[in-house]
Coordinates of C-alpha atoms in Angstrom, one line a residue:
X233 CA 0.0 0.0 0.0
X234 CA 1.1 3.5 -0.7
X235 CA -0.3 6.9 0.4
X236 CA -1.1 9.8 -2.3
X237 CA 0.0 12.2 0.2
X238 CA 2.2 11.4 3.0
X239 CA 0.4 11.6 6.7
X240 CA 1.4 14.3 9.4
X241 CA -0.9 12.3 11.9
X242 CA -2.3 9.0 13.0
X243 CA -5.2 8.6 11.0
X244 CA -9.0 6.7 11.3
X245 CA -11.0 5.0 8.4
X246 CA -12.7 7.7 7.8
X247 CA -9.6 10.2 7.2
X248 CA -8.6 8.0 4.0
X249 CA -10.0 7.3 0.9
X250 CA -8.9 4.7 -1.5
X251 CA -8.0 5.9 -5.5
X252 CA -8.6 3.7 -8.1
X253 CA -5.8 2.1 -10.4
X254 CA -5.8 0.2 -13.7
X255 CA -7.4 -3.0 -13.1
X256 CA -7.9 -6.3 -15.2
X257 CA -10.0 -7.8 -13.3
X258 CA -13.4 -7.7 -14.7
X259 CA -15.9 -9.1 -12.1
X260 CA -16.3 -9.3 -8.0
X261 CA -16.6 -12.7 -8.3
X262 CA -13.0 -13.4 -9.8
X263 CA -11.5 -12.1 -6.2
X264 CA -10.6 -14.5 -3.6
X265 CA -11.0 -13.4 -0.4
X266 CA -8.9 -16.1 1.5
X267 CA -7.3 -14.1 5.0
X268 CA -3.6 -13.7 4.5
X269 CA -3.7 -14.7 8.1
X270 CA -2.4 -18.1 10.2
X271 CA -5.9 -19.4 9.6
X272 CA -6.2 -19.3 5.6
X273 CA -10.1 -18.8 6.4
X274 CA -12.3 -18.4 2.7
X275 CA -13.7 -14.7 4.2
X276 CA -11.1 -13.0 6.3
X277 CA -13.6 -11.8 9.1
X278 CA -13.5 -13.0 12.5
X279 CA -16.7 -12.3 15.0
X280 CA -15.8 -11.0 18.2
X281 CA -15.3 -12.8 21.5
X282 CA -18.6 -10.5 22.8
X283 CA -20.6 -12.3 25.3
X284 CA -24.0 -10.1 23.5
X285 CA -22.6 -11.2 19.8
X286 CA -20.7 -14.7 19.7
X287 CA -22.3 -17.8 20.1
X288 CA -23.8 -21.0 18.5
X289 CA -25.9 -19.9 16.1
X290 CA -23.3 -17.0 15.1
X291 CA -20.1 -19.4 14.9
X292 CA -22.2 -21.9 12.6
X293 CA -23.4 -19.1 10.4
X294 CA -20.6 -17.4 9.9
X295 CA -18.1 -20.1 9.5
X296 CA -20.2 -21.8 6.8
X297 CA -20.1 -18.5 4.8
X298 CA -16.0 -18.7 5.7
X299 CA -15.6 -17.1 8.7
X300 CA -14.8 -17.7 12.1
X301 CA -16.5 -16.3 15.3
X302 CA -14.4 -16.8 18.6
X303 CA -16.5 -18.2 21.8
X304 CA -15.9 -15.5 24.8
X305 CA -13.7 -15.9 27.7
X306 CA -16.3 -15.2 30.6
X307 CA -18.4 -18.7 29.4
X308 CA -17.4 -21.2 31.2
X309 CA -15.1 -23.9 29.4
X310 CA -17.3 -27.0 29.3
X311 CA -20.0 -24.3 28.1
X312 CA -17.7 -23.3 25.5
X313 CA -16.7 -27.5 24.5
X314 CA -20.6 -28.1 24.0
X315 CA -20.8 -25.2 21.5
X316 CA -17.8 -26.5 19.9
X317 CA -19.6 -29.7 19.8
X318 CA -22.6 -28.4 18.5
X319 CA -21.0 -26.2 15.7
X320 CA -18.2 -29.0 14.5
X321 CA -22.1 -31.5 14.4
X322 CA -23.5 -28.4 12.0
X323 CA -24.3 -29.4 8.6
X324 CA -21.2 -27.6 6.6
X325 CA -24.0 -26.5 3.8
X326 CA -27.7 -26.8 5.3
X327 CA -28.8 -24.1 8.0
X328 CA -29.4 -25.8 11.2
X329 CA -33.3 -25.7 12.0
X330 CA -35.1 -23.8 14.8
X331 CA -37.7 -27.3 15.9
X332 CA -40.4 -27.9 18.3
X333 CA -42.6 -30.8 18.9
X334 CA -46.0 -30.8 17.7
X335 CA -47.6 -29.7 21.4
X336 CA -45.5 -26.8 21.1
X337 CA -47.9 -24.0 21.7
X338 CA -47.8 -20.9 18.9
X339 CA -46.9 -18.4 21.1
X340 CA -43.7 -20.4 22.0
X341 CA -43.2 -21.6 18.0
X342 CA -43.8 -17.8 17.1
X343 CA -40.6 -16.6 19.8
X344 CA -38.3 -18.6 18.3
X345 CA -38.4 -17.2 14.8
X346 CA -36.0 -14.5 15.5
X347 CA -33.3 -16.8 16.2
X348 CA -32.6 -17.8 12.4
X349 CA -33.0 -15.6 9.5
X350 CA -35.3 -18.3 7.7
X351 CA -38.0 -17.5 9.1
X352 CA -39.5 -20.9 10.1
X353 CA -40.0 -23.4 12.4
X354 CA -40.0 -27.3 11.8
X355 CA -42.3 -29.2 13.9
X356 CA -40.8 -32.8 14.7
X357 CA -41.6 -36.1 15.9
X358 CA -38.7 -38.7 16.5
X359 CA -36.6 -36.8 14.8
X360 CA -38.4 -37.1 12.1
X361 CA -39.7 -33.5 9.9
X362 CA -44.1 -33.6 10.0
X363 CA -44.8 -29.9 9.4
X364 CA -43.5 -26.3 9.3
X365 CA -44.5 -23.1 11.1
X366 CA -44.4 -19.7 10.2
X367 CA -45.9 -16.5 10.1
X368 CA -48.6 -17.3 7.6
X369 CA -49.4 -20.2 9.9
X370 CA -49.9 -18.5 13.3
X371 CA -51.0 -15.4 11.9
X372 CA -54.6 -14.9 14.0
X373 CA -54.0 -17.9 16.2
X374 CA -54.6 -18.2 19.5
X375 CA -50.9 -18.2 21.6
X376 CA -51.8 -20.9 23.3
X377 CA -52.8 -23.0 20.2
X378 CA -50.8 -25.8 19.6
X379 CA -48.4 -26.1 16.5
X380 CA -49.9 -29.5 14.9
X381 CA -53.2 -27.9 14.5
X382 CA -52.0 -24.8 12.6
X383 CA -48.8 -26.5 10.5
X384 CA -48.0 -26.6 6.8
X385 CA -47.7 -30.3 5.7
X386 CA -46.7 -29.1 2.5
X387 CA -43.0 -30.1 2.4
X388 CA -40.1 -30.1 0.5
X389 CA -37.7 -32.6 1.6
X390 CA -34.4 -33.0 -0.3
X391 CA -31.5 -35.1 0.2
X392 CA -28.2 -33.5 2.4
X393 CA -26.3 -34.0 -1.0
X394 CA -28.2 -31.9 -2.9
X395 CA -26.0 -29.8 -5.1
X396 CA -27.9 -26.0 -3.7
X397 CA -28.5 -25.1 -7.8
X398 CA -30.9 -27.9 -7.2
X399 CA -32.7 -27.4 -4.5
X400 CA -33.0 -23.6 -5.9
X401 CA -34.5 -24.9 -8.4
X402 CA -37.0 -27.4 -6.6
X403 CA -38.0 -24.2 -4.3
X404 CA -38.4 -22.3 -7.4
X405 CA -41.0 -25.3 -8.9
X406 CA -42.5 -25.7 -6.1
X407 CA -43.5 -22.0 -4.9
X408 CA -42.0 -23.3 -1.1
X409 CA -40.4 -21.0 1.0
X410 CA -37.9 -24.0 2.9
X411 CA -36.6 -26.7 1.5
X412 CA -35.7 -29.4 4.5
X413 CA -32.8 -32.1 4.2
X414 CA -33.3 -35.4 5.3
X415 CA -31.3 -38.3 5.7
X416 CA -32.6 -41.7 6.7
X417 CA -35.9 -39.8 7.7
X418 CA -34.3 -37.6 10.1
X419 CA -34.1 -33.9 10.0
X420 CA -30.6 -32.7 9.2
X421 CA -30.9 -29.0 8.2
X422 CA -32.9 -26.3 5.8
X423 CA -32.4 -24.5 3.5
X424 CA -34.1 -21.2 1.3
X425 CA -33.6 -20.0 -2.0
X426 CA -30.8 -16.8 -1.1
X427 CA -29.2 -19.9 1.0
X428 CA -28.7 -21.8 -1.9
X429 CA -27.9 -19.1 -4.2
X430 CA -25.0 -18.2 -0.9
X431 CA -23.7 -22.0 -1.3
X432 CA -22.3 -20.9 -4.9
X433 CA -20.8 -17.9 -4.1
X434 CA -19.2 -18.6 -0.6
X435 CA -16.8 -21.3 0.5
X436 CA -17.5 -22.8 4.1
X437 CA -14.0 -22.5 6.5
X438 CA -13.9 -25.7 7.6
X439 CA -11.0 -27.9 9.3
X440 CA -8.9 -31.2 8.3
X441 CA -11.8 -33.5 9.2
X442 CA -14.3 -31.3 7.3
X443 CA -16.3 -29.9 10.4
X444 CA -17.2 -26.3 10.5
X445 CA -14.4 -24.3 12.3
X446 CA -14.8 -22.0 15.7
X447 CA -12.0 -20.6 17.8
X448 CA -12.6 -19.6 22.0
X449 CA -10.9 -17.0 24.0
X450 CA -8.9 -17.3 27.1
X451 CA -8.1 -14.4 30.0
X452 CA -4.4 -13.6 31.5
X453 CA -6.1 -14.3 34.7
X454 CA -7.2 -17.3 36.7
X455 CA -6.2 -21.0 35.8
X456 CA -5.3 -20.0 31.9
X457 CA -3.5 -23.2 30.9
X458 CA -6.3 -25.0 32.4
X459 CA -8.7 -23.6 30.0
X460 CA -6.9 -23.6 27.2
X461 CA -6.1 -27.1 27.6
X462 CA -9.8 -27.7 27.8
X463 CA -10.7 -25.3 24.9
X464 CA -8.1 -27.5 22.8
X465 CA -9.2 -30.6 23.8
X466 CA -12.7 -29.5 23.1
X467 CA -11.5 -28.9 19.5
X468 CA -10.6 -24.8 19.2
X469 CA -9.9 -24.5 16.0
X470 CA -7.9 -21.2 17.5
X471 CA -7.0 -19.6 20.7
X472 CA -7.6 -16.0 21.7
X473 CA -5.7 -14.8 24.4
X474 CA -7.5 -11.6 24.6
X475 CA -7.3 -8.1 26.9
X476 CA -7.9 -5.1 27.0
X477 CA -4.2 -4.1 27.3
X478 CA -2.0 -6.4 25.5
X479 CA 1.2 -5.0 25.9
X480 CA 1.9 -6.3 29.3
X481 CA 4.0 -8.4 31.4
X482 CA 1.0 -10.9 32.7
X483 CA 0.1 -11.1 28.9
X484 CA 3.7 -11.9 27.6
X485 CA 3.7 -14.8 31.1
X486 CA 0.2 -16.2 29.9
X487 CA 0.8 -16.2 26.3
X488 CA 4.2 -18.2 26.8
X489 CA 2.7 -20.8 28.9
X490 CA -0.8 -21.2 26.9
X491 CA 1.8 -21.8 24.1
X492 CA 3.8 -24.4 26.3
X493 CA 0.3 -26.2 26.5
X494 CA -0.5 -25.9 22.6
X495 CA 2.9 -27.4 21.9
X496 CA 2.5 -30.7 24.0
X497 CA -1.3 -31.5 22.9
X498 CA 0.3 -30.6 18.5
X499 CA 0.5 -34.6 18.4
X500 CA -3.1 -34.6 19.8
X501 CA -4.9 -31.9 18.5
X502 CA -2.3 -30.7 15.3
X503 CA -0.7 -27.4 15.4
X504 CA -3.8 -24.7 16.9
X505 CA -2.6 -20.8 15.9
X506 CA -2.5 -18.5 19.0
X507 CA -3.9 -14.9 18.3
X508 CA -2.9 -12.3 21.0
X509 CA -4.0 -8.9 22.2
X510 CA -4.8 -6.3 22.1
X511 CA -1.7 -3.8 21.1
X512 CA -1.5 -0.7 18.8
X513 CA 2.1 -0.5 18.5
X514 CA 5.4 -1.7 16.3
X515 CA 6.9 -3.4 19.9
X516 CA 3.8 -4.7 21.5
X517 CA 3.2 -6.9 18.4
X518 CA 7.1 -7.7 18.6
X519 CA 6.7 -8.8 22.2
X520 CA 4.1 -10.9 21.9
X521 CA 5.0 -12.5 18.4
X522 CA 8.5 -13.5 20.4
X523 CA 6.5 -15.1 23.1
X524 CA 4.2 -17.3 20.3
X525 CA 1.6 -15.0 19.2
X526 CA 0.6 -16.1 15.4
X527 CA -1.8 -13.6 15.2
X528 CA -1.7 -10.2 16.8
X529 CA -4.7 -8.1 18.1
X530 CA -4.7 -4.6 17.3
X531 CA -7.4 -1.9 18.2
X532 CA -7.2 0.2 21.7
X533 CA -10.8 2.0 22.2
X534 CA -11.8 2.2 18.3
X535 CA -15.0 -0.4 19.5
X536 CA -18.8 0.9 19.2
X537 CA -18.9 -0.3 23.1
X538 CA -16.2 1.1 24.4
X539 CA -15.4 4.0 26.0
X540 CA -11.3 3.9 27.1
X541 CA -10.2 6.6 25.1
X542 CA -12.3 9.3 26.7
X543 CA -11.9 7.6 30.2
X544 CA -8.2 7.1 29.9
X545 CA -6.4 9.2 27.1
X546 CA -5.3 5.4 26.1
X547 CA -5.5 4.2 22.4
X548 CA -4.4 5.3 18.5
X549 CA -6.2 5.8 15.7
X550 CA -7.1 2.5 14.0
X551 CA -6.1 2.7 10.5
X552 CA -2.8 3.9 11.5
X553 CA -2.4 1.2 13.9
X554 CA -3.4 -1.6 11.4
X555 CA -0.6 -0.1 8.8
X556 CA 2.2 -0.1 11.6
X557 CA 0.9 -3.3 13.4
X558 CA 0.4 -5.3 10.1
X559 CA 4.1 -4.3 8.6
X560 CA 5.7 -5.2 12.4
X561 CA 4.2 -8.3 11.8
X562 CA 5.0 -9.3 8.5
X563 CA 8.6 -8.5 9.3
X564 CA 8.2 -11.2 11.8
X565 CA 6.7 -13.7 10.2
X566 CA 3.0 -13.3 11.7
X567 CA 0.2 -11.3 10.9
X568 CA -2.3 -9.2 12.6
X569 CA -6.0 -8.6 13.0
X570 CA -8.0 -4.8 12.7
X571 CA -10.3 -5.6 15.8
X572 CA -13.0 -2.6 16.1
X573 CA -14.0 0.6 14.7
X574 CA -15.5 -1.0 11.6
X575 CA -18.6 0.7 10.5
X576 CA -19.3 0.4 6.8
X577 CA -17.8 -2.2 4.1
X578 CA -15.2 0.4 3.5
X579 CA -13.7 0.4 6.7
X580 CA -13.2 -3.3 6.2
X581 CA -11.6 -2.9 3.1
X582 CA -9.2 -0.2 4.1
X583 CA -8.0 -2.4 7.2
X584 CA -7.3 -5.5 4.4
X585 CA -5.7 -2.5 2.2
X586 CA -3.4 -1.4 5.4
X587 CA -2.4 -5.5 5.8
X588 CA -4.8 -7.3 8.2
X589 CA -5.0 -10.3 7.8
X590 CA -8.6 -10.7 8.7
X591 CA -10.8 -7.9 10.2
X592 CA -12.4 -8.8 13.9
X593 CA -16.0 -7.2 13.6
X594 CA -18.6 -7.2 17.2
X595 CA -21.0 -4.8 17.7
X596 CA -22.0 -4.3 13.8
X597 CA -23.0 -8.2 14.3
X598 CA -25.0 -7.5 17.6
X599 CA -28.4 -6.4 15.9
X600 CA -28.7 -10.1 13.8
X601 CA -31.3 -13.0 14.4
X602 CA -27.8 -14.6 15.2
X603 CA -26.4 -13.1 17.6
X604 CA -26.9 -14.3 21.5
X605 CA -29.0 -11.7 22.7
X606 CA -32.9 -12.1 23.2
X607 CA -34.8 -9.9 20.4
X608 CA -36.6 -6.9 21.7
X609 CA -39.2 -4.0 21.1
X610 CA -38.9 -0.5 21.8
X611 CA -42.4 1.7 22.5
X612 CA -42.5 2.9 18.6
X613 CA -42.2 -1.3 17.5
X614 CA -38.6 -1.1 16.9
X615 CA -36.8 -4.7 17.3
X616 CA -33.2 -4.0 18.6
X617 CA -30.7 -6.9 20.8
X618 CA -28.8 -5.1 24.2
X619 CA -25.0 -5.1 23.4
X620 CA -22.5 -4.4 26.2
X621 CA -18.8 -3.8 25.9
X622 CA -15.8 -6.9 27.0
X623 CA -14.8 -4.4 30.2
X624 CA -18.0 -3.3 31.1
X625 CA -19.4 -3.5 34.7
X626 CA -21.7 -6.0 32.9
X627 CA -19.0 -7.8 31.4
X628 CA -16.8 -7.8 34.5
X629 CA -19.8 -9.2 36.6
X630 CA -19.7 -12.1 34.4
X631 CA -16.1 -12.6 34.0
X632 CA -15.9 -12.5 37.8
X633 CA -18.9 -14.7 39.0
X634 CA -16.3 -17.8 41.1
X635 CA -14.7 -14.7 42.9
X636 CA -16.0 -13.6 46.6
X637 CA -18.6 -11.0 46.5
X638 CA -16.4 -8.2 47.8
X639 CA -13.6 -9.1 44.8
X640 CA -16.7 -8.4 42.5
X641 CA -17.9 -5.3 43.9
X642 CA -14.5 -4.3 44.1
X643 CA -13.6 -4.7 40.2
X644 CA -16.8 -3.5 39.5
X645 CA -16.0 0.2 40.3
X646 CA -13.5 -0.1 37.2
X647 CA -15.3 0.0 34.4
X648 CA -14.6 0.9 30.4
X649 CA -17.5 0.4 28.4
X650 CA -21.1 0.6 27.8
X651 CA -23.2 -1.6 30.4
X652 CA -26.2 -1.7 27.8
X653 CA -26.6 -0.6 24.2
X654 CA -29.4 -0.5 22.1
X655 CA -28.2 -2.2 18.4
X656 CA -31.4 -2.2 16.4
X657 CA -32.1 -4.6 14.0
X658 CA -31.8 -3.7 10.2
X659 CA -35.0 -4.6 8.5
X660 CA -33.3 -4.9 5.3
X661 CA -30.0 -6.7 6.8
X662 CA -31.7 -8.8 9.9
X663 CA -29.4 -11.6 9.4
X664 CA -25.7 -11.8 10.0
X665 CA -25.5 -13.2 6.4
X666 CA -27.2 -10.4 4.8
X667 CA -24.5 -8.0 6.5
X668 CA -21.9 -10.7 5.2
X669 CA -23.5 -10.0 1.4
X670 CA -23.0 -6.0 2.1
X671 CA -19.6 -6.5 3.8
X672 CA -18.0 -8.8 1.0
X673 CA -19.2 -6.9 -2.0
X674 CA -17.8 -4.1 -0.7
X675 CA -14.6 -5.6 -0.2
X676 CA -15.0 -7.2 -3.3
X677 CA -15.4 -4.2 -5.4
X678 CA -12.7 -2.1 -3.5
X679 CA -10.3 -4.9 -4.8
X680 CA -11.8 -4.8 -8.6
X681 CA -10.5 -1.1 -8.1
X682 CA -7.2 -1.7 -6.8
X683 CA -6.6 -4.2 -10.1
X684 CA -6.4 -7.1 -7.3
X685 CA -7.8 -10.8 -7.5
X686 CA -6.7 -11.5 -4.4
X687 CA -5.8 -10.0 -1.0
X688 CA -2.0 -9.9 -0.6
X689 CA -2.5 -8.1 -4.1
X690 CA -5.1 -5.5 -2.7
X691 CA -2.4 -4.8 -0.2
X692 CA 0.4 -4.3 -2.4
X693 CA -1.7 -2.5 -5.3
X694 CA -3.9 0.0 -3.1
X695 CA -3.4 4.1 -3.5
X696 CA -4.9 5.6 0.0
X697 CA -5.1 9.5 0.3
X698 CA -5.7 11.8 3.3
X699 CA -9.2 13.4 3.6
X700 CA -11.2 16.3 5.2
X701 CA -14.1 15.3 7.3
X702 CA -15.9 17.3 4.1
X703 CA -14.1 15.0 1.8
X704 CA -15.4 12.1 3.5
X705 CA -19.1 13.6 4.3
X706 CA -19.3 13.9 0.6
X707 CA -18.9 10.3 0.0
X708 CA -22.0 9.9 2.3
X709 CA -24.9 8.8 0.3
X710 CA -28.1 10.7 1.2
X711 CA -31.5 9.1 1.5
X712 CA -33.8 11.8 1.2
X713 CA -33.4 15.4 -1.3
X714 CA -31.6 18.1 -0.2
X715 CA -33.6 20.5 -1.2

C-alpha cells in the first residue's frame, strides 16, 4: 500500500480514501478473499469474543459463509466445548433448524423465529420432519394454540447432498419457502432460495476433518493453561488470548505458557494458531509475536462499546495502527488482526488495504437474528438486541462470577464500556449473512478497483489518500433530497 499524500498524523478509516488504479479484473466474483492470516479462512472476518454477539448460532453461520466467530472468555469452558460440539455436528451447507414438537404452543413456535434468519420453524416427531410453522401459519392464532393444528404439511424434503442449484431450483418449482434435508428420515438441516444461491458464491472455512471451524478465547487471569487445555481438547480451531491491554508483562507470562500447553497437545490436536492482544504499537506486536503469538490483536478504544479513550487518554487511531501493526508483523513472520472501529464495508476494506490479515467485527453483528441476545421492542415497535462492551461493569460481573462478592464489587468500580446498548435490527440486513453479502461486496469491489484478485494483491496495489471530514461527508450517500 502506498499513500497519495504522506500523513502528518495517526489517521481513522474515515480520514482516507482509497483511489482507483488500472485493473484487469473484470468481475467481483473473480477475487478471492482467503485471509492472509495463520488461519487461511475463505472470508477473512473474525466475530468478536462478545458475550452479547458470539455464540452457537453465530459461529455456525458465519463459518459456513467462511468465517470464524471466537466463543468469549467469561463462558465457562465445558460451556464453550458443548458449542464447539454443537458447531463441528452443523451441517457444513444446510442451516441448522429452529424445531419444536407438535404440542408446542404458537406463542412459543412464534418466539423462536427471531433466532434464524429463515423464518420458520420445523415441527418434529422422532426426529423425524411432519410440518412447518411460520408466520402465515400463526397469523390470528390463539398463543396458546398448539403447533400441529395450525402446520404446513406441505413439504419439501431434499437429500443433504443436494447440489444448492438444485434445490434452488425445486423451491423455485414448487413455490415453497424452505426446502428441509433429510437423511434416513431424520431432520438434518434447511435451506431457502438466497441460501442456496450463498452455497455458490461462498466457501465454508472448515478444518482437516471437514467440520465447521470455531475458535474460543482465554483471559491472562485465573487457571489459563487450564482452560486452554480444555478449549483444545474440546476442538478450538484457534486460541484467543484476549485483553484489553496487550502489551503487558501478565500477557507476555500467559501467552508463553498457553503456548507451552498448545505445543505438547500438537501430536493430539495438530498445530492450533495463537492470536494475542490487544496492542497498537510496532513493539507490542514484537513482544508478543517472540513469546508465540501467530496472530496479533490490534485496536485500543476504536469499539462501538467502548469508551477507554475518553476515560483514559489510552489508544491510537485505527487505521494507523493496522498499517504499523500489520508491517511489524510481516517482518516477523506473523500477521495481525484490525479488531473494532469498523462501520461500513469500506472500513473493512481499508483495514485489508493497510495488511490485516482478517478484520475482527462485534457490535456491527449485535443487531442479527444470530447473535446471542434475546430480540426486543422499543415503545414505537422497533426490534433492537442489548450489546455491552468486554470491560464493562456488565461484562466484569460475568467474567468474575467464582470470585467472593467483595472481589466483584471491588472490580466493578473499574469499568470501560457501555453496560447496555441499544443495536437495532436492520429490516433490510436482519441476518448476520445479509450483513456478510453487504460486507463482501464491498470488499470485493474495492479490490476490482485496486486491479487485485486476491488480497495480498489488494495490499500491495492499493493508492490511500488523506481526507477532510468534508471529503469524507461527501462520500456519504443521502436518502432523502436536499432540497
Amino acid at each position: 500500500m502506498r499513500f497519495l499524500n504522506e500523513p502528518q498524523y495517526d489517521l481513522t478509516y474515515s480520514d482516507v480514501f482509497m483511489a482507483p488504479s488500472r485493473s484487469g479484473v473484470s468481475s467481483r466474483l473473480q477475487v478471492d478473499l482467503t485471509s492472509t492470516d495463520a488461519l487461511a479462512t475463505p472470508l477473512p472476518l473474525v466475530v468478536a469474543n462478545m458475550t452479547a454477539v458470539s455464540g452457537r448460532r453465530m459461529a455456525e453461520t458465519v463459518a459456513r459463509r467462511g468465517g470464524i466467530a471466537i466463543i468469549p472468555q467469561d463462558i465457562p469452558a465445558a460451556v464453550v466445548g458443548g458449542t464447539i460440539a454443537k458447531v463441528k455436528a452443523s451441517h457444513t451447507i444446510f442451516d441448522t433448524a429452529v424445531t419444536v414438537t407438535p404440542s408446542t404452543t404458537t406463542g412459543e413456535a412464534m418466539s423462536l423465529l427471531t433466532k434464524r434468519s429463515h423464518g420458520v420453524v420445523v415441527v418434529v416427531e422422532d426426529g423425524h420432519p411432519i410440518g412447518l410453522v411460520g408466520a402465515a401459519e400463526t397469523a390470528e392464532t390463539d398463543r396458546f394454540t398448539q403447533v400441529h393444528e395450525v402446520m404446513s404439511t406441505d413439504l419439501l424434503l431434499v437429500s443433504p447432498d443436494d447440489a444448492p442449484e438444485t434445490v434452488f431450483e425445486q423451491l423455485l418449482e414448487r413455490h415453497q419457502q424452505v426446502a428441509i434435508a433429510v437423511r434416513d428420515g431424520q431432520l438434518v438441516g434447511v435451506m431457502t432460495s438466497r441460501g442456496a444461491l450463498r452455497s455458490t458464491i461462498y466457501q465454508p472455512a472448515v478444518d482437516s476433518q471437514g467440520q465447521l471451524r470455531v475458535g474460543a478465547a482465554v483471559g491472562i487471569n485465573g487457571d489459563v493453561t487450564g482452560r486452554a487445555e480444555q478449549l483444545l481438547r474440546a476442538g478450538a480451531d484457534v486460541l484467543v488470548v484476549d485483553t484489553a491491554h496487550g502489551h503487558q508483562e501478565k500477557m507476555i507470562e500467559s501467552l508463553a505458557r498457553i503456548r507451552e500447553v498448545r505445543d505438547q497437545l500438537a501430536g493430539e490436536v495438530g498445530r492450533i494458531p495463537l492470536v494475542a492482544g490487544n496492542v497498537v504499537t510496532r513493539e507490542g506486536v514484537a513482544d508478543l509475536v517472540e513469546v508465540g503469538a501467530d496472530v496479533i490483536k490490534v485496536g485500543v478504544g476504536p469499539g462501538a462499546m467502548c469508551t477507554t479513550r475518553m476515560q483514559t487518554g489510552v489508544g491510537r487511531p485505527q487505521f494507523t495502527a493496522v498499517l504499523e501493526c500489520a508491517e511489524a508483523a510481516r517482518e516477523a513472520g506473523a500477521s495481525v488482526w484490525a479488531d473494532g472501529g469498523v462501520r461500513h464495508p469500506r472500513d473493512v476494506a481499508l483495514a485489508l488495504a493497510a495488511g490485516a490479515g482478517s478484520v475482527m467485527i462485534g457490535s456491527w453483528l449485535a443487531g442479527t437474528h444470530e447473535s446471542t441476545g434475546d430480540q426486543r421492542t422499543d415503545a414505537e415497535g422497533r426490534s433492537y438486541k442489548e450489546s455491552f462492551g468486554m470491560a464493562s461493569a456488565r461484562a466484569v460481573k460475568n467474567r468474575t462470577r467464582e470470585q467472593s462478592a467483595f472481589e466483584r464489587a471491588r472490580a466493578g468500580l473499574f469499568e470501560e464500556g457501555i453496560s447496555s446498548s441499544r443495536m437495532y435490527i436492520d429490516p433490510q440486513r436482519p441476518g448476520v449473512e445479509d450483513l456478510l453479502d453487504f460486507i463482501t461486496s464491498g470488499v470485493r469491489s474495492s479490490c476490482t478497483y485496486a486491479g487485485a484478485a486476491s488480497l495480498p494483491e489488494f495490499h500491495d496495489r492499493a493508492v490511500v489518500g488523506i481526507q477532510s471530514p468534508s471529503g469524507y461527508e461527501e462520500g456519504r450517500p443521502l436518502h432523502a433530497s436536499w432540497s
